[in-house]
Short mmCIF file of C-alpha atoms and ligand atoms in Angstrom, two decimals:
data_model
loop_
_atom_site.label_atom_id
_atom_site.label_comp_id
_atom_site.label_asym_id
_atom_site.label_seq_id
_atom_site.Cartn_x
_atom_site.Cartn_y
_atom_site.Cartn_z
CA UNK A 16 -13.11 73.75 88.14
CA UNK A 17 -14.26 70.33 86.64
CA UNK A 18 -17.37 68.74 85.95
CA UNK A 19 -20.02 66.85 83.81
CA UNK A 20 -22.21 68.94 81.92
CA UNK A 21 -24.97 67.13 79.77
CA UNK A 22 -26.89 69.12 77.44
CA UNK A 23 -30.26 67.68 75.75
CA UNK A 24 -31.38 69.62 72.93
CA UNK A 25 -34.80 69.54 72.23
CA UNK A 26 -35.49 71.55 68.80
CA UNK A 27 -35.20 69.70 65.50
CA UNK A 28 -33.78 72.15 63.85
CA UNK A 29 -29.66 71.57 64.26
CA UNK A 30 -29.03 74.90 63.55
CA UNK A 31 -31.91 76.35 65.48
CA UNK A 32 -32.02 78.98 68.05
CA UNK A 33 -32.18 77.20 71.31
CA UNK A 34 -29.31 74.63 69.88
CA UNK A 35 -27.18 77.58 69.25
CA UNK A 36 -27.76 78.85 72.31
CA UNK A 37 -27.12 75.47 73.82
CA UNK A 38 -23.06 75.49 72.04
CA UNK A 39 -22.49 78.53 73.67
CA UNK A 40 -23.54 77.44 76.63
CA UNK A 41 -21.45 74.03 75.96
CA UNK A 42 -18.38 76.58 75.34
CA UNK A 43 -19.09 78.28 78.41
CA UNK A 44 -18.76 75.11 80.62
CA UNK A 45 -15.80 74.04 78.54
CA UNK A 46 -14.14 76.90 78.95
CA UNK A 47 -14.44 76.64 82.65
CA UNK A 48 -12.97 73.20 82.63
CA UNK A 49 -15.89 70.84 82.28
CA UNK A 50 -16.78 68.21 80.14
CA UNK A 51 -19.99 68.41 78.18
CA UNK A 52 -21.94 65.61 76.31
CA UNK A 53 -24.69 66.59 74.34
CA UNK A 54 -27.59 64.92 73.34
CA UNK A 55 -29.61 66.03 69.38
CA UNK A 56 -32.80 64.33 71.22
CA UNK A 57 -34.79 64.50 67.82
CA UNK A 58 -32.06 62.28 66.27
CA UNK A 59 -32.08 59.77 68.57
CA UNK A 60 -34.75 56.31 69.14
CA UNK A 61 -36.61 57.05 71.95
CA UNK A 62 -39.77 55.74 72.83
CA UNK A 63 -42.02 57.19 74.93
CA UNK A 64 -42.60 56.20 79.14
CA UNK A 65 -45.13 53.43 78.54
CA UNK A 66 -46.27 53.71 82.43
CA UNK A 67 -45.49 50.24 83.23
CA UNK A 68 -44.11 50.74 86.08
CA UNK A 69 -41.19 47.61 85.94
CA UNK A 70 -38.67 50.50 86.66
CA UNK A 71 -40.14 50.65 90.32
CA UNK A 72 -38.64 46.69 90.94
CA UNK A 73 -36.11 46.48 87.69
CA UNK A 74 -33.87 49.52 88.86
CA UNK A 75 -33.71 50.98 85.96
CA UNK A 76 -36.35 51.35 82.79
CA UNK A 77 -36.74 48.14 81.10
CA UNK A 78 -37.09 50.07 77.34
CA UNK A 79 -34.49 49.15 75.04
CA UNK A 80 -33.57 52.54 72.89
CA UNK A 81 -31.07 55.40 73.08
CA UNK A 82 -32.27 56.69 76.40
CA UNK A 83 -29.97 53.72 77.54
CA UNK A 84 -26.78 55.76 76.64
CA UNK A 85 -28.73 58.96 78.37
CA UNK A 86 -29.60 57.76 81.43
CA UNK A 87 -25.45 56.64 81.91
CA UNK A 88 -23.87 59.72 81.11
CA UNK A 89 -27.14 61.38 83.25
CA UNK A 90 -25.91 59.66 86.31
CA UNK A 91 -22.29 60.72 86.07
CA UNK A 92 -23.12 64.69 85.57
CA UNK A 93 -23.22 67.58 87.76
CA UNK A 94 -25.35 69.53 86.00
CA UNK A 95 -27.99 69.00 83.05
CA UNK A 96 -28.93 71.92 80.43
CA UNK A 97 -32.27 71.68 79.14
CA UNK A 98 -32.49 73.86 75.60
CA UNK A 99 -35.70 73.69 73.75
CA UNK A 100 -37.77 75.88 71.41
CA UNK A 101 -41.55 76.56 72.66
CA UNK A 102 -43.99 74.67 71.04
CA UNK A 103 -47.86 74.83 71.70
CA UNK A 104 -46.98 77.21 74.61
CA UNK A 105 -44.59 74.65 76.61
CA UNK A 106 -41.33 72.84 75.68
CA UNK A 107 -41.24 70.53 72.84
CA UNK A 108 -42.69 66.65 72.15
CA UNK A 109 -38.68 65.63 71.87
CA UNK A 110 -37.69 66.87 75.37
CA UNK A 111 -41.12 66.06 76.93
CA UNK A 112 -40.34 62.11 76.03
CA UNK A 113 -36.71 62.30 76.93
CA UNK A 114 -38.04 63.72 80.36
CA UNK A 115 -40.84 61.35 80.82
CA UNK A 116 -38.02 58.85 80.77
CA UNK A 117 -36.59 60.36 84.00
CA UNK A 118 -39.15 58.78 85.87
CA UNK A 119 -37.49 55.25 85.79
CA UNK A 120 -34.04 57.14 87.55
CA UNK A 121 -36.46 58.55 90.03
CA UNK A 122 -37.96 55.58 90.81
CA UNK A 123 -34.61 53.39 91.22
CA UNK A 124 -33.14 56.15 93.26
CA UNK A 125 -34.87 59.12 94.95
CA UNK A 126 -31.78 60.89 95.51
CA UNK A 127 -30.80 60.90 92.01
CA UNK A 128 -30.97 63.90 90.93
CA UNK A 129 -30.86 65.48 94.65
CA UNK A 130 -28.21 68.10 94.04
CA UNK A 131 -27.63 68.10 90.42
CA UNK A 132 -27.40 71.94 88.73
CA UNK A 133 -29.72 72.54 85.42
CA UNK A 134 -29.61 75.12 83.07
CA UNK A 135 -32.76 76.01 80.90
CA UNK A 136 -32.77 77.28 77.65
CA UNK A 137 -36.02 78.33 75.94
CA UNK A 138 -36.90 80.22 72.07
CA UNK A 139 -39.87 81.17 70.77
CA UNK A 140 -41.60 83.79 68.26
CA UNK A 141 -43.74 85.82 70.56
CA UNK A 142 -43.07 88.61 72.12
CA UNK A 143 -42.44 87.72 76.09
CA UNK A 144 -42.79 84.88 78.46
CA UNK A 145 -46.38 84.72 78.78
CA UNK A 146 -47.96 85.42 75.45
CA UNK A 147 -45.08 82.63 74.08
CA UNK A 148 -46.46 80.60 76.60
CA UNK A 149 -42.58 80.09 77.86
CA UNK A 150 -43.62 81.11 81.21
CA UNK A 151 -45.60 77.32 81.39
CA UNK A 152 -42.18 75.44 80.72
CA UNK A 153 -40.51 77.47 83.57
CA UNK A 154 -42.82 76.44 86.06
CA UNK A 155 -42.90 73.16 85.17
CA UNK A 156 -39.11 73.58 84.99
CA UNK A 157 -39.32 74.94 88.54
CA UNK A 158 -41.51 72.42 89.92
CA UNK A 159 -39.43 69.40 88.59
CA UNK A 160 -36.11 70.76 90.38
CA UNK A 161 -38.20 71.47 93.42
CA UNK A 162 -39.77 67.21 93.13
CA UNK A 163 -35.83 66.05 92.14
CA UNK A 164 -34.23 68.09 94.89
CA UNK A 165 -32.34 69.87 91.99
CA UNK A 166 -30.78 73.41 91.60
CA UNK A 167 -31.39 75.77 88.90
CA UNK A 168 -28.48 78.42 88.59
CA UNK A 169 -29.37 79.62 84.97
CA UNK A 170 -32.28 80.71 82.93
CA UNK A 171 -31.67 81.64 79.29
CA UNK A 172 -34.57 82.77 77.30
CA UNK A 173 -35.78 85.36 74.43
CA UNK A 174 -37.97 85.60 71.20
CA UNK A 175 -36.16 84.91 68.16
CA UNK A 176 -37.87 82.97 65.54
CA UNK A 177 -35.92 82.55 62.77
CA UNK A 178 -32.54 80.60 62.28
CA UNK A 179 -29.58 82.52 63.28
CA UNK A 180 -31.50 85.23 64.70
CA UNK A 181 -30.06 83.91 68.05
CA UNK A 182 -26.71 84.64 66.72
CA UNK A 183 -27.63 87.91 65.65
CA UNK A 184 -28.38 88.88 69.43
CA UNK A 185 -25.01 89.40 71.03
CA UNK A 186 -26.57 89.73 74.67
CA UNK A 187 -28.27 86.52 74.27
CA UNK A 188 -25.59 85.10 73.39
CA UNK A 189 -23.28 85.88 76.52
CA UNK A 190 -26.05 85.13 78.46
CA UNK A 191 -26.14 81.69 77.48
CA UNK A 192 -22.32 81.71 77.87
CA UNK A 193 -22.67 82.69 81.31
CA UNK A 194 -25.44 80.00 81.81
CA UNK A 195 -22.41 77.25 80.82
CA UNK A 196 -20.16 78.92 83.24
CA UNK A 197 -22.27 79.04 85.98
CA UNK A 198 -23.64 75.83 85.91
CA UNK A 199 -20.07 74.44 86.40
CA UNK A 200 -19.92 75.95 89.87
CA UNK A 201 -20.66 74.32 92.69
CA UNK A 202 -23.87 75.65 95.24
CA UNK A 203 -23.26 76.80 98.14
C1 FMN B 319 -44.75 73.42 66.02
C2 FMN B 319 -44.37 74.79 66.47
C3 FMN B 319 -45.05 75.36 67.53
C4 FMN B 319 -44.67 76.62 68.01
N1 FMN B 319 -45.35 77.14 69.08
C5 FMN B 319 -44.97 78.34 69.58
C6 FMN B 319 -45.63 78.86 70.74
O1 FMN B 319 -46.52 78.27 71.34
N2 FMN B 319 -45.19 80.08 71.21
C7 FMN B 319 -44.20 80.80 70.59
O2 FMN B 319 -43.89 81.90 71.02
N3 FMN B 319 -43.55 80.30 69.50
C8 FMN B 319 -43.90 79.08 69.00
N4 FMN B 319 -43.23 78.56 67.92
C9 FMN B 319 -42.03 79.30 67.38
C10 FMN B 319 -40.72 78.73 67.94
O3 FMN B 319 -40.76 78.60 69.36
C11 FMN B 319 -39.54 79.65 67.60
O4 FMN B 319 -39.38 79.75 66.20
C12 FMN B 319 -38.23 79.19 68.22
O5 FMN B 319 -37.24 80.20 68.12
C13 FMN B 319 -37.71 77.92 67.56
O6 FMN B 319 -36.58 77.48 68.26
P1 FMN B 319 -35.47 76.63 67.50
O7 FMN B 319 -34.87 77.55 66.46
O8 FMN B 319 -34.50 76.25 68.57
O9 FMN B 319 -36.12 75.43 66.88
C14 FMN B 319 -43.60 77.33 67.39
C15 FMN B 319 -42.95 76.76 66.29
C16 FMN B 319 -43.32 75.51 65.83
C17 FMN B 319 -42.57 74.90 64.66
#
């Protein structure tokens, strides 16, 4: 099996849960023959969707800043994993802009991310998907696949709040390995 995984981190923390999680998931898809690029979104210059709306007649979005190298390897993958700690009770700021972005693909091509596989990751310190507020990024998660005409074939998420307490949690872990090997499949 082949294929272009892209993974876009979202957590600042390098070392952090969800971008642990993420590298196993990256192994995962690796190890069932893909290729992965991944994307330290807090590292990179990226300024958020001014709204203009130039993307609509441009074909593409008219901000010059490291989305530009996204948005190219974005259109070549198969599938996209989305790994991100929970912050105010939904993902975090750095994904939210990175995602904001995707508007300007959407509007040069409706279809272009009709098909397309994503994986999400999500971390947080509270006990359980509601009182972490992770159950908020999932449906939004859920209704962006549903807008894009994407597939979701893996959800990956658990309370750990510490770094390396991900690591410490063996069936989190293999879950997130799974999520990389899945995600490499094609849907039926
Ligand atoms: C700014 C900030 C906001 C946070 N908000 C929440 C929250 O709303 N719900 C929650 O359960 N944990 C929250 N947390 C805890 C993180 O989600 C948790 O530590 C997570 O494992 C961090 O992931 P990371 O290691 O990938 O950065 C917050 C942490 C920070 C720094």
């Amino acid at each position: 099996m082949s294929g272009n995984i892209v993974i876009l981190k979202g957590s600042p923390r390098k070392k952090g849960n969800s971008s642990v999680l993420a590298d196993r998931a990256a192994q995962g898809a690796r190890d069932a023959g893909a290729s992965v690029k991944c994307f330290e979104l807090h590292e990179l210059q990226l300024h958020p969707c001014d709204g203009c709306d130039a993307c609509r007649s441009a074909g593409g979005c008219v901000i010059s800043d490291d989305m530009e190298i996204i948005y190219g390897e974005l259109a070549k993958a198969d599938g996209v994993i989305f790994a991100s700690p929970i912050y105010w009770f939904t993902y975090s700021a750095q994904l939210k802009v990175c995602i904001d972005r995707l508007y300007a693909l959407w509007n040069s091509d409706h279809d272009s991310f009709k098909g397309k596989r994503f994986g999400i990751i999500l971390t947080y310190g509270d006990e359980d998907l509601y009182t972490s507020g992770a159950i908020n990024a999932m449906h939004t998660f859920e209704s962006m696949s549903r807008f894009l005409g994407s597939k979701i074939t893996g959800w990956v998420h658990g309370s750990v709040g510490d770094i390396g307490d991900a690591l410490k949690d063996p069936g989190l872990m293999g879950k997130a390995y799974q999520l990389g090997k899945t995600i490499v499949q094609p849907v039926a």
